[in-house]
mmCIF file of C-alpha atoms in Angstrom:
data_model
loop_
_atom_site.group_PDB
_atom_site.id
_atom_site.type_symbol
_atom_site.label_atom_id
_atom_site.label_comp_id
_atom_site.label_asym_id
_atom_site.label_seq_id
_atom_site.Cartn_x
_atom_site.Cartn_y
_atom_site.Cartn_z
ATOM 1 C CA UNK A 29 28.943 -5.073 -3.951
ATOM 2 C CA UNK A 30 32.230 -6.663 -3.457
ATOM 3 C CA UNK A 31 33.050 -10.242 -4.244
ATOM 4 C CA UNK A 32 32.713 -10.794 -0.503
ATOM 5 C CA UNK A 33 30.085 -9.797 -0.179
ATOM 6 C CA UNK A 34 28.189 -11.197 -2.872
ATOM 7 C CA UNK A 35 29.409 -14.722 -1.918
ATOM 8 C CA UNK A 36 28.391 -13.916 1.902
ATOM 9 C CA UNK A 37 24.492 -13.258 0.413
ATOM 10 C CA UNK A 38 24.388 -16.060 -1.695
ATOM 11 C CA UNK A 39 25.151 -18.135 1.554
ATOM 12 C CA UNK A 40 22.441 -16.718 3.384
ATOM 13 C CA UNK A 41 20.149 -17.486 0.684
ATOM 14 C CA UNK A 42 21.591 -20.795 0.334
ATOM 15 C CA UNK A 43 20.620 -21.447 4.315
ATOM 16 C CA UNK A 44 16.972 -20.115 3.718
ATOM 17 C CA UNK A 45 17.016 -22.317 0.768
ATOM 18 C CA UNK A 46 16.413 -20.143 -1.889
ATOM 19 C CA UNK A 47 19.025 -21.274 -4.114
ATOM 20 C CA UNK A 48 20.069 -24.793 -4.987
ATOM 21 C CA UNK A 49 23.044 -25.920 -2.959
ATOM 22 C CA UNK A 50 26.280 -25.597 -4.855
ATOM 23 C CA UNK A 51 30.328 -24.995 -4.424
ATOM 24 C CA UNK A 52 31.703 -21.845 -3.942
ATOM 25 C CA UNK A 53 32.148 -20.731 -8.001
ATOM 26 C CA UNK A 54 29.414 -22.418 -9.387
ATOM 27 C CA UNK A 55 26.249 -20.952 -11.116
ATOM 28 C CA UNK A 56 23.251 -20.268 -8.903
ATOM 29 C CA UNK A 57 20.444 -21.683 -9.182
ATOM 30 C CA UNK A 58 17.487 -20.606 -7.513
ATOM 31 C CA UNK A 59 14.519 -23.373 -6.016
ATOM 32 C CA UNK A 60 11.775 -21.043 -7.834
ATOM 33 C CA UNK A 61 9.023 -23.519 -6.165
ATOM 34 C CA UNK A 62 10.272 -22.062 -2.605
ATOM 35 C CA UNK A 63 7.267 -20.781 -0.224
ATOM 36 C CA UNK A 64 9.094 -17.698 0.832
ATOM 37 C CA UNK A 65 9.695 -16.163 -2.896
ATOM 38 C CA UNK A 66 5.625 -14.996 -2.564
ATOM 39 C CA UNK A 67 6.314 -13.504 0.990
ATOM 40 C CA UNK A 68 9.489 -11.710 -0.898
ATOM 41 C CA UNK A 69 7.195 -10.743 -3.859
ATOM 42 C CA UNK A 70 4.549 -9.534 -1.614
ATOM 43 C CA UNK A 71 7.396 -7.216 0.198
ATOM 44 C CA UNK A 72 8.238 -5.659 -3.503
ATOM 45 C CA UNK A 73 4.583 -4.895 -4.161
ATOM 46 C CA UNK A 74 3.216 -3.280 -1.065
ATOM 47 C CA UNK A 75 0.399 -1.261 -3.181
ATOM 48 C CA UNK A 76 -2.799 -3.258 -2.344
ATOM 49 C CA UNK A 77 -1.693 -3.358 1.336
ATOM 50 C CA UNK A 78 -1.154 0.481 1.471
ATOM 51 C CA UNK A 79 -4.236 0.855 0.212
ATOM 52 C CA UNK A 80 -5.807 -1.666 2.745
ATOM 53 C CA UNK A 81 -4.235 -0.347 5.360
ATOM 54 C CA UNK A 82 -5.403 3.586 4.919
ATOM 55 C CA UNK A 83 -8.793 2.212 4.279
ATOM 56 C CA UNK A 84 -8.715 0.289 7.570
ATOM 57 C CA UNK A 85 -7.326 3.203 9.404
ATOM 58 C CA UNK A 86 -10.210 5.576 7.642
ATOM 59 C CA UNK A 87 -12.882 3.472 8.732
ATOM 60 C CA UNK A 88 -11.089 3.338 12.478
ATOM 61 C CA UNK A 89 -10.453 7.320 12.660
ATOM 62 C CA UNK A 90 -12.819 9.212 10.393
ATOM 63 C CA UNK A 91 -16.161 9.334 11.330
ATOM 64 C CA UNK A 92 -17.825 10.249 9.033
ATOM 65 C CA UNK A 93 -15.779 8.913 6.609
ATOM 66 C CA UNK A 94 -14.787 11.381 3.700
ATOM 67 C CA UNK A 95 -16.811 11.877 0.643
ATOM 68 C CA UNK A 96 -13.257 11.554 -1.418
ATOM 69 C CA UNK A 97 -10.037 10.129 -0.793
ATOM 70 C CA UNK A 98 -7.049 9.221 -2.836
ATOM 71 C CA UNK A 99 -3.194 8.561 -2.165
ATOM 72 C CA UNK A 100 -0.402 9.650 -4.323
ATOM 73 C CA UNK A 101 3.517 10.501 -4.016
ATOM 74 C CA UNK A 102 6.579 7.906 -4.133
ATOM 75 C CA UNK A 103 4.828 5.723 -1.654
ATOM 76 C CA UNK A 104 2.324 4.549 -3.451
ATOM 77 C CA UNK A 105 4.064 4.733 -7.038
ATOM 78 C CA UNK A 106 6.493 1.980 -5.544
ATOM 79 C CA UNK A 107 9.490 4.206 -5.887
ATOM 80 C CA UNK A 108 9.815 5.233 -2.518
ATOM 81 C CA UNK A 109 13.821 4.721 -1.440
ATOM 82 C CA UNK A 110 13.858 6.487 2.040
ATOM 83 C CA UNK A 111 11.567 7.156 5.195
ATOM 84 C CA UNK A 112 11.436 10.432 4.317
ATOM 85 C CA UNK A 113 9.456 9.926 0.739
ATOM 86 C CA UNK A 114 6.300 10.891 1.493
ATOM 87 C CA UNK A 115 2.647 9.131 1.290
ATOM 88 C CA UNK A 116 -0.129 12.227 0.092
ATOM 89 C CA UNK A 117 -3.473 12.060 1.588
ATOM 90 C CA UNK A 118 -5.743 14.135 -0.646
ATOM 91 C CA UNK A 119 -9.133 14.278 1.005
ATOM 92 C CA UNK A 120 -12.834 16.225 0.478
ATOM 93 C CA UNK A 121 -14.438 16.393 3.788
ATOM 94 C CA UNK A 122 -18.081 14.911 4.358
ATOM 95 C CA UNK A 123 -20.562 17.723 4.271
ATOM 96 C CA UNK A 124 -21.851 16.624 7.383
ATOM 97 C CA UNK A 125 -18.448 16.051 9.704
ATOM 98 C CA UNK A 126 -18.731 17.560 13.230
ATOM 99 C CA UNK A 127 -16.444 20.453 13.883
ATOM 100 C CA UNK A 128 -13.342 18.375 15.008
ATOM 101 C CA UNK A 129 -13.377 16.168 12.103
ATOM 102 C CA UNK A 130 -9.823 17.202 11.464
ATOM 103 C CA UNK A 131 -8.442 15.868 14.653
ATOM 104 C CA UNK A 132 -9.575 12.609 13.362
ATOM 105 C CA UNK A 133 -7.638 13.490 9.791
ATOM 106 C CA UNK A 134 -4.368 14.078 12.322
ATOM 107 C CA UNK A 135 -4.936 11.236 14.077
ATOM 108 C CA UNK A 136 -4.996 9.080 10.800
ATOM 109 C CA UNK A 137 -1.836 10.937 9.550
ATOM 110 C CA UNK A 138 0.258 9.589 12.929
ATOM 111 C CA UNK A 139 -1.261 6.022 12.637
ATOM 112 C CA UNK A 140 -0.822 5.802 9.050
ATOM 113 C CA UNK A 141 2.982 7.076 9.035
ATOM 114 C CA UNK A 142 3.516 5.046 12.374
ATOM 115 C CA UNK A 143 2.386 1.808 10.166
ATOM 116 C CA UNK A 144 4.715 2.473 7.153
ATOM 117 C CA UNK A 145 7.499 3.914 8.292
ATOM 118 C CA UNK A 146 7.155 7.112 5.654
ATOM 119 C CA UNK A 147 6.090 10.567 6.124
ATOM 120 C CA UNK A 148 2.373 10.513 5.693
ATOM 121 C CA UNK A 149 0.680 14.269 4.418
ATOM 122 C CA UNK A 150 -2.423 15.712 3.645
ATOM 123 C CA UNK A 151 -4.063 17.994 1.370
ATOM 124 C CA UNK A 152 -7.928 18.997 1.537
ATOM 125 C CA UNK A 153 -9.769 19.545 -0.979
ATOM 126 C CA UNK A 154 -13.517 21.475 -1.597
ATOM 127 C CA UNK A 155 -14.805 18.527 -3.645
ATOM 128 C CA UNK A 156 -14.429 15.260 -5.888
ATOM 129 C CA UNK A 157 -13.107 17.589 -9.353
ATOM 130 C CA UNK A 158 -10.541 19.383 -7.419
ATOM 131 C CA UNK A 159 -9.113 16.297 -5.467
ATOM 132 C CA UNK A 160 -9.130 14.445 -8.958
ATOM 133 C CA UNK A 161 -6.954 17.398 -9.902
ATOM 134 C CA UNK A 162 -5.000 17.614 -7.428
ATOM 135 C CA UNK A 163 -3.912 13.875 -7.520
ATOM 136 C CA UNK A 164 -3.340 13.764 -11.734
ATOM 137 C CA UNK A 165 -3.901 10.361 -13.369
ATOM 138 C CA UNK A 166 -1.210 8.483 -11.132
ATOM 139 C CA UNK A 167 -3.545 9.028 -7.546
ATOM 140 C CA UNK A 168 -4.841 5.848 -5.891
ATOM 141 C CA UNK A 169 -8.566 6.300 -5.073
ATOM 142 C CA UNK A 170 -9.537 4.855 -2.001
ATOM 143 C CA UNK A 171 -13.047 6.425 -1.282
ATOM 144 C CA UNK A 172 -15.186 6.376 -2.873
ATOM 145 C CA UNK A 173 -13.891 2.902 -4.300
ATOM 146 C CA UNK A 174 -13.575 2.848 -7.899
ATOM 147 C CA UNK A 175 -16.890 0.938 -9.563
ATOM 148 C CA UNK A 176 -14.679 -2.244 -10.194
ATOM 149 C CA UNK A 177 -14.082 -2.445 -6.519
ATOM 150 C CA UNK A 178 -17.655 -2.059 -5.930
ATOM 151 C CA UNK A 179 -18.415 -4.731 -8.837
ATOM 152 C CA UNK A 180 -16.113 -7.319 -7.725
ATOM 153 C CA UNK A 181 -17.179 -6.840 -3.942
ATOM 154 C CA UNK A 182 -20.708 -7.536 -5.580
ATOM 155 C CA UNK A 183 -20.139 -10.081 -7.208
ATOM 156 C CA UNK A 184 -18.381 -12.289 -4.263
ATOM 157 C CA UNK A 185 -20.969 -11.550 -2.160
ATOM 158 C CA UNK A 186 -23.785 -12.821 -4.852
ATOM 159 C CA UNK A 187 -21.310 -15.834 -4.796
ATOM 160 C CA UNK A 188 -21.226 -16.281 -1.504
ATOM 161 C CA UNK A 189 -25.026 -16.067 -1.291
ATOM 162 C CA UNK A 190 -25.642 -18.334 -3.833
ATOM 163 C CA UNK A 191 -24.154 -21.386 -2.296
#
């Protein structure tokens, strides 16, 4: 980044209000108490809403849904630089899906790419051991949801109840 450049930024940010006014050459402060530092945060960390958003998607295209699914690759890791990094499905099949089950699983991919802007792939699995394999320690299970999912969901709706 030239000097140029840099200065050109700072100005833009300096508009939005994200930094402190100042003259050109002086430090930069930013206004840390700024509303739209979350919303930038929130653009950094996109994990929960990838994971949202494929569970949404599931529930809208999969029916039934699948006994096991889980999302790995540079995606989901947060280290995805370019469109064509790729988001991997890895997915066990319900026992009792009807025969086109998998149009629904291609349906999901297109939807699911369309939505983040990255390849989206698949791999199937025969059950819960191998997709746990085939993901390694770094996968992102999405179904079934991990017991502290199902724990917290619990408890907010005892919560909720409770009032």
């Amino acid at each position: 980044m030239t000097k140029t450049q840099l200065e050109a930024a700072l100005f833009r940010l300096g508009i939005l209000g994200l930094i402190a006014p100042r003259s050109r050459g002086e430090a930069v402060r930013l206004v840390a108490s700024h509303i739209a530092w979350d919303a930038l945060h929130q653009l950094t960390n996109l994990h929960s809403r990838i994971a949202d958003t494929v569970r949404e998607q599931v529930l809208a295209h999969l029916h039934p849904a699948p006994d096991y699914l889980a999302l790995s690759g540079a995606v989901i890791e947060g280290t995805a630089s370019h469109s064509a990094d790729v988001l991997e499905l890895i997915i066990v099949r319900p026992t009792a899906g009807p025969v086109d089950w998998e149009d629904g699983v291609t349906a999901l991919l297109a939807q699911v790419s369309c939505a983040l802007g990255n390849v989206v792939v698949h791999r199937a699995a025969r059950d819960t051991q191998e997709a746990e394999a085939m993901g390694g320690k770094s996968a992102v299970r999405i179904i079934p949801r991990s017991q502290f999912e199902v724990q917290a969901t619990q408890d907010v709706a005892w919560e909720v109840g409770s009032e």
